[in-house]
Every structure is written in C-alpha cells, then in structure tokens.
C-alpha positions as a printed NumPy array, in Angstrom:
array([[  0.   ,   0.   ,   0.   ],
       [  1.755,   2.979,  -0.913],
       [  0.742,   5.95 ,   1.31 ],
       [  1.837,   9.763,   0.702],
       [  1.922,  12.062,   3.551],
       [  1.73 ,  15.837,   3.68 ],
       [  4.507,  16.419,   6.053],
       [  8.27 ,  15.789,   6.447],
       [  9.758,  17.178,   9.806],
       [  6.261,  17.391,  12.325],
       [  5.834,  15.57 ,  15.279],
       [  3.502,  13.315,  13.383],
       [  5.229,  13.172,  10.005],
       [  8.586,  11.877,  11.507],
       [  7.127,   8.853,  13.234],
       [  4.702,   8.485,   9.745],
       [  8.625,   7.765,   8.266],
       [  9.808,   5.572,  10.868],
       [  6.736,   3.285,  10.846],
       [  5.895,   2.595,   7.287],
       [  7.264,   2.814,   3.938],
       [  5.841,   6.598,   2.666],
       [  5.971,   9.304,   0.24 ],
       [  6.499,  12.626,   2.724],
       [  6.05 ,  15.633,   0.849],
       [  7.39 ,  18.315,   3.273],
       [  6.743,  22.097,   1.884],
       [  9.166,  22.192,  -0.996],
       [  7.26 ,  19.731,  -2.507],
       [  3.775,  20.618,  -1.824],
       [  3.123,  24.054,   0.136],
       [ -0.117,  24.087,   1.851],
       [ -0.643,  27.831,   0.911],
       [ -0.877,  26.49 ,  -2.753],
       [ -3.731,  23.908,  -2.069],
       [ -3.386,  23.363,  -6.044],
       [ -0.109,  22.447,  -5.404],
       [ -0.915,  19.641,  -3.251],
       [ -3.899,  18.4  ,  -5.876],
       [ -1.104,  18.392,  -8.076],
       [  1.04 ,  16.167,  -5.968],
       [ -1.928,  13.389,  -4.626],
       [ -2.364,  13.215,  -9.089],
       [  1.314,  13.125,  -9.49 ],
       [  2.435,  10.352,  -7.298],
       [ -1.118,   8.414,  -7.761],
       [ -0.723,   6.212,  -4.073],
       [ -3.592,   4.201,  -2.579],
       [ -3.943,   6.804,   0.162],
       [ -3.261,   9.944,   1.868],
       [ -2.504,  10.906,   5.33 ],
       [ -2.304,  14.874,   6.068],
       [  0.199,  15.432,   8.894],
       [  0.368,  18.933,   7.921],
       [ -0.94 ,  21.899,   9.708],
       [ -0.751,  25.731,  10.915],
       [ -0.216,  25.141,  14.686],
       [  0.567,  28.589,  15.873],
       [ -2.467,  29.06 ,  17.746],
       [ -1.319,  32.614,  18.768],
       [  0.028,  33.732,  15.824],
       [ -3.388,  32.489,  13.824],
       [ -5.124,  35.338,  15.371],
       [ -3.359,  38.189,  13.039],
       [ -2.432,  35.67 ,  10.004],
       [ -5.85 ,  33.915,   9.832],
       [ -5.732,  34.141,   6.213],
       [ -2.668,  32.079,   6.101],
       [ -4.148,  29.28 ,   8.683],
       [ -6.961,  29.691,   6.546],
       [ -5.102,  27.838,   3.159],
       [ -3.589,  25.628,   5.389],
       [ -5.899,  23.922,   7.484],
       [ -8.829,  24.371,   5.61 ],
       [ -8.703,  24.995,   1.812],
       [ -5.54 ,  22.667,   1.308],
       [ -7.182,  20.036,   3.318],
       [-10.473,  20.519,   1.35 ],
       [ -8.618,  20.583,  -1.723],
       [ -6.909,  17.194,  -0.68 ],
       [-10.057,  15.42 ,  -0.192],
       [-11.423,  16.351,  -2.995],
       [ -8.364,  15.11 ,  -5.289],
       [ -8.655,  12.153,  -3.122],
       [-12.507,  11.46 ,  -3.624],
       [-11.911,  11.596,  -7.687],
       [ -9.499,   9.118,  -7.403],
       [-11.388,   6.877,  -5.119],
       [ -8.529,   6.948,  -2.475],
       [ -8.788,   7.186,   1.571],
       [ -7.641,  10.743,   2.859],
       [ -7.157,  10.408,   6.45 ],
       [ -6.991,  14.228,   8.603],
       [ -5.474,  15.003,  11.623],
       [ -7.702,  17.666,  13.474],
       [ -7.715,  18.936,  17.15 ],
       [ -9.863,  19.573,  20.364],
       [ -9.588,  23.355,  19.412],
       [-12.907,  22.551,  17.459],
       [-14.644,  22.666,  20.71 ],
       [-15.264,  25.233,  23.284],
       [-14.198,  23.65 ,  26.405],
       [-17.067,  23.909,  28.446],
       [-17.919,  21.476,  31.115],
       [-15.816,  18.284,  32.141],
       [-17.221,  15.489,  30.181],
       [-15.331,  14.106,  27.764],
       [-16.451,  15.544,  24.106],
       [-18.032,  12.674,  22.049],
       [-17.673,  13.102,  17.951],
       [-21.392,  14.71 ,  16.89 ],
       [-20.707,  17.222,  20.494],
       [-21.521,  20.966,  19.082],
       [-18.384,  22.572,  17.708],
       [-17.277,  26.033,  19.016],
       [-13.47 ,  27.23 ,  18.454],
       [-12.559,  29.549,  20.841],
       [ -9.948,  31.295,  18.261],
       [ -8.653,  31.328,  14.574],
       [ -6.76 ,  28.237,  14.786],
       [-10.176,  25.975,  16.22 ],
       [-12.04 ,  27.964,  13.417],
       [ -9.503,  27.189,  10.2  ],
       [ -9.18 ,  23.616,  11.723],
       [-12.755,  23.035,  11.695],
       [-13.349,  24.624,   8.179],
       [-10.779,  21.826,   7.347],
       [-13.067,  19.405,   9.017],
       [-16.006,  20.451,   6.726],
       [-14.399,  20.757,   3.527],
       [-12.738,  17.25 ,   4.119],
       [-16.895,  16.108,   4.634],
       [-17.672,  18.179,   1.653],
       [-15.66 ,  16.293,  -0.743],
       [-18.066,  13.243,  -0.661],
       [-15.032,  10.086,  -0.022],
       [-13.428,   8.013,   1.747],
       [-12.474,   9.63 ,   4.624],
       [-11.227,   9.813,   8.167],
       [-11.286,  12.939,  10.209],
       [ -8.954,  12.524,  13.522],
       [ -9.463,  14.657,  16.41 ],
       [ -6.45 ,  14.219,  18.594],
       [ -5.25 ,  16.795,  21.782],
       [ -1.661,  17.7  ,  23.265],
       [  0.476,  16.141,  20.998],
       [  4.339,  15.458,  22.033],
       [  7.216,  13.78 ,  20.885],
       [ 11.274,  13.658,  20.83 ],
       [ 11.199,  15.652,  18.492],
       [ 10.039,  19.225,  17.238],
       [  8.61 ,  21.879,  19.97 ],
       [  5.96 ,  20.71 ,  22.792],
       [  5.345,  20.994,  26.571],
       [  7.605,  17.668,  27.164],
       [ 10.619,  18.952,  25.908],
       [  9.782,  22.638,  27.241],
       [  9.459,  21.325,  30.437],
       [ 12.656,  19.733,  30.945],
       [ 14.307,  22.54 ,  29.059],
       [ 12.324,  25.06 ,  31.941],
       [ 12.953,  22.671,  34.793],
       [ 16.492,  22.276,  35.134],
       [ 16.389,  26.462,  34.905],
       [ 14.531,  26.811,  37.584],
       [ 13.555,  25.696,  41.094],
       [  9.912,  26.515,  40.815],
       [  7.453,  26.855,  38.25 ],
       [  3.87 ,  27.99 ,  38.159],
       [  1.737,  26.227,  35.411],
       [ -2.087,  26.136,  34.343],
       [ -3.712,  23.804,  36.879],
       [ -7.44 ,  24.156,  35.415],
       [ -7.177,  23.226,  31.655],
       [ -7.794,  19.266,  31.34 ],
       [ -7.176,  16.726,  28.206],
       [ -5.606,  13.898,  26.995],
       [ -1.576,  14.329,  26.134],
       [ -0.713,  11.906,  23.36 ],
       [  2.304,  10.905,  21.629],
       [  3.227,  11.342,  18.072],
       [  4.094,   7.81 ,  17.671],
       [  0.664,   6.671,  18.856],
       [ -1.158,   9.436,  16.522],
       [  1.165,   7.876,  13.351],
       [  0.559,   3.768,  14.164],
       [ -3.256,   4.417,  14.806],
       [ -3.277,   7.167,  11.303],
       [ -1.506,   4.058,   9.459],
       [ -4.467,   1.77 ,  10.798],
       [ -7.414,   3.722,   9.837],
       [ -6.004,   4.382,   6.126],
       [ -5.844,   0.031,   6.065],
       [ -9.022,  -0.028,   7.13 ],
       [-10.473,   2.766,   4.983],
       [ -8.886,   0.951,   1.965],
       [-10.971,  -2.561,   2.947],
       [-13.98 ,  -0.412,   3.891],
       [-14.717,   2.844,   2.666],
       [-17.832,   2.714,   4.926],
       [-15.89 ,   3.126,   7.496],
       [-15.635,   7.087,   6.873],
       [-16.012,   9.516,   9.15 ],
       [-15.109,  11.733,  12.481],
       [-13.162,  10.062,  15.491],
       [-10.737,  11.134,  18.412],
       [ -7.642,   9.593,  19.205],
       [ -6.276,  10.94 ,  22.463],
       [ -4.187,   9.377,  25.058],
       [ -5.042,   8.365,  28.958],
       [ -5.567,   9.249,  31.588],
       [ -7.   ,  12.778,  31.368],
       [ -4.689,  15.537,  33.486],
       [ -4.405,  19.05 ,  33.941],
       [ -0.873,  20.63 ,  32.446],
       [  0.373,  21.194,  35.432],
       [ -0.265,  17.304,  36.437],
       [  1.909,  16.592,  33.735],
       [  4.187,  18.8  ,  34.366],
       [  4.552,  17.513,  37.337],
       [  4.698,  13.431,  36.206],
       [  7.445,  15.176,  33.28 ],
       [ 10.011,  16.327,  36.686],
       [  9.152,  13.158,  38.544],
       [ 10.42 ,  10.253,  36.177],
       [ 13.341,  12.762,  34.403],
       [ 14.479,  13.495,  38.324],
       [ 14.308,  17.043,  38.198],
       [ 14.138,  18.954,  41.4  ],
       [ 11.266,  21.771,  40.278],
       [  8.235,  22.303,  41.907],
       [  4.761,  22.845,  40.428],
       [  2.285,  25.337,  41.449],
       [ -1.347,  25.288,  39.623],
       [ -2.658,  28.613,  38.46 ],
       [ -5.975,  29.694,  36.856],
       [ -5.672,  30.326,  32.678],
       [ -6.834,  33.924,  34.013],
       [ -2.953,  34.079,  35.276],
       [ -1.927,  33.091,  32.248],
       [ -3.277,  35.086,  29.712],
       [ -2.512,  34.158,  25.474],
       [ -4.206,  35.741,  23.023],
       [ -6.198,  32.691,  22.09 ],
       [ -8.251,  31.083,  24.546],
       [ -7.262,  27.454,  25.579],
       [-10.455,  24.639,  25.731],
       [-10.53 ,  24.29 ,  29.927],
       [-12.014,  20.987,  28.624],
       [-10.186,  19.313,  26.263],
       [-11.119,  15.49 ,  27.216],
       [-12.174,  13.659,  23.893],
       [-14.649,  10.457,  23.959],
       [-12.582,   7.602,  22.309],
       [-15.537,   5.293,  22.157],
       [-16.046,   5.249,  18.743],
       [-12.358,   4.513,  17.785],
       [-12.22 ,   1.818,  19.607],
       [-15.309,   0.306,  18.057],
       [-14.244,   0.841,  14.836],
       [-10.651,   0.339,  14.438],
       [-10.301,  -1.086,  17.197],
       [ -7.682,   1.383,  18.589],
       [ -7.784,   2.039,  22.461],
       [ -6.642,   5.439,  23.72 ],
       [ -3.1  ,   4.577,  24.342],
       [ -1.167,   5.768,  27.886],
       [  0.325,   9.033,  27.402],
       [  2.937,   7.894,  30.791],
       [  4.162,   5.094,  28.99 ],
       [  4.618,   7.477,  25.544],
       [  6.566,   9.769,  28.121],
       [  8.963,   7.019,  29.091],
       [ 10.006,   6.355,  25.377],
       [  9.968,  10.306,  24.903],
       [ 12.37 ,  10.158,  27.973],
       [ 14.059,   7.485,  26.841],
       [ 14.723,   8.858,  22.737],
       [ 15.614,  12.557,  24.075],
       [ 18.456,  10.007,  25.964],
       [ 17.577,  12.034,  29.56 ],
       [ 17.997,   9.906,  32.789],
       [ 15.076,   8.774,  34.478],
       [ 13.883,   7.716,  38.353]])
C-alpha cells in the first residue's frame, strides 16, 4: 500500500517515516498555501492513500495571520479530499480539540456541538467540513496535546524550563488527553488500512491518550520520572493570559475509535517514558 503524507519534519510526520514505507512531501514539494499544489502532488504520485500530517499550529500567531491558517488547514485540506474522492482513495486528517469550546468536564463525544474559541479551532474546523464536503473516503482525527522527541511541545519545554529553575507555576485548570506522536502515526496508518478494505468506514473520530490531566499534572509526572528537582504550582488560565483562549475541557470520547478500528486510547505515561528514553535524559 503505498501511502503519501503531507509532512516531512512534524511531530507526526517523523514517526509516519519511521513506521511505514511513505511518500512525505514536506513544503518544498507541496506548500499548503498552494492547495493546487498539493492536488497536483496526490495526481502526481497516484498512491492508494493519503494521510495529512500537515498543519498551521501557531495558535497565537493564527489570530493576526488567519488568512494564512486559513489555506492551510482548511482549503488545502479541502482541496486534498477532494483530489482524493476523484481518485477513489482514503484521505485520512489530523484535526484537534480546538474545534470545541471547552465547556464542562465530560469528555467531548464526535457529533458534540463545535465552538473554536480562536482562529486556529475555526480554520481547523473549516478543514473538518471541507474534508466532509468532498463526498469520499475519509477519516477525520481529532487528537489533543500532541508530544514527541522531536520538534517543539510541553515535554521537551518542560525539561528545558525545569532544570532552569527551582519553581514553576503552570495552568492547573485546563484538562485533556496528552498523546504521543508515535501513537497518533501507528493508529493514522491503521485507519487508512481499514479505509482501503472499507470505505464505509468514513467519518469523524478522536484519538487521544489516557488518563485525562491538567498541564500542570503533567508537568509535574514530566520532573518526577526525568528526576528534576522543580516544583509545580497550579494557576488559573486567568494568570496566564494568550491571546487565544485554551479549551478548559479538552477530554475527547474515544468510544467510537475503539469500536471501529479497534484502537484504544493509548497511555500518554508510557509514551513519556520512550519520549524520555529517545531525548536520551535519565530517568527515576
């Protein structure tokens, strides 16, 4: 099955190359901001599906370039599907929990009521609908708090932050699933198999890992198993103002992934240990 990936140096992308045999088209080949470009590309290198690893994930920065986020998350990935759907090919989407607003505590199931709190939710889930718009074989992927060895994220910020300081004071009342590149890639590679076999299968799932925590909570597991001697003190997002708005709530119902694919929401502690263990720092 030869799968091409939009993406060549993400979090997501680089384990997409270390698990499977793919075609990653990184923005010299295919620039999002060109959605034609990437049409071009699907027709060019004709593979039996596609897997967009590719995104605008600024979330701060969207708010005075939404244009920009705009071809990227949602006319390139509408664009995509569409090539996709004329060819009869799977196109499988990464999206996020920014969709939602982040009210209450309950984990968001897939048909929940969107609400993006910001430009980046609101060009992800125009992504979302032009991906549904194209009329094929599709998988949309809602995943949350993604981290790896590689690239930025709160993992390797935090052990970068916590051997500078004794003390820290980190957002204690936002709540969601971290999950690890490497389990966002194997479970991406899945769903395209099982789109191939069963086009029926189409549709709108989240992928996130377990158990739910608060940043600070993983902050605080992050210092515990790398040894580092910094302490954690929860604040309110009102301390810790961004101009976006962060989901409080950013717990996603996994039910339906599991039923389908059979894909359980993998543990985000033992992704950490591997992260740990690939960044080569010593752990307790």
């Amino acid at each position: 099955m030869t799968i091409l990936i939009f993406g060549k140096t993400g979090q997501v992308a680089r384990e997409l190359q270390a698990q499977a045999d793919v075609i990653a088209l990184g923005r010299a080949e295919a620039d999002l901001t060109d959605p034609a470009a990437c049409v071009a590309a699907i027709r060019a290198h004709a593979p039996d599906a596609v897997i967009n690893a590719a995104a605008y994930t600024a979330v701060d920065k969207a708010e005075s370039d939404e244009a920009t986020a705009a071809l990227v998350n949602g006319d390139a990935p509408g664009a995509m599907a569409r090539a996709c759907a004329d060819l009869g090919i799977p196109f499988v989407h990464i999206s996020t929990d920014y969709v939602f607003d982040g009210s209450g505590t309950a984990p968001w199931p897939v048909n929940a009521p969107t609400g993006p709190l910001g430009a980046y939710g609101r060009t992800k889930l125009a992504g979302e609908e032009a991906v549904r718009g194209a009329g094929g074989t599709h998988a949309i992927l809602r995943t949350s708090w993604v981290v790896s060895a590689h690239g930025s994220n709160f993992v390797k910020t935090m052990l970068r932050l916590g051997a500078e300081r004794e003390a820290l004071t980190i957002v204690g009342d936002q709540v969601g699933g971290p999950t690890a590149a490497v389990d966002i890639a194997r479970a991406c590679l899945e769903i395209a198999r099982h789109l191939a076999a069963d086009p029926s299968k189409s549709g709108t799932y989240h992928f996130s890992g377990e158990p739910d925590v608060s940043w600070a909570g993983f902050a605080r597991e992050i210092f515990t198993r790398a040894g580092i001697a910094c302490s954690v003190t929860d604040i309110p997002s009102a301390d810790y103002p961004t101009p976006t708005a962060r989901p409080a709530n950013s717990r996603l119902d996994n039910t339906l992934t599991a039923a389908v694919f059979g894909l359980t929401r993998p543990n985000w502690q033992a992704g950490l240990a591997d992260i740990l263990k690939d960044l080569e720092v010593p752990t307790q």
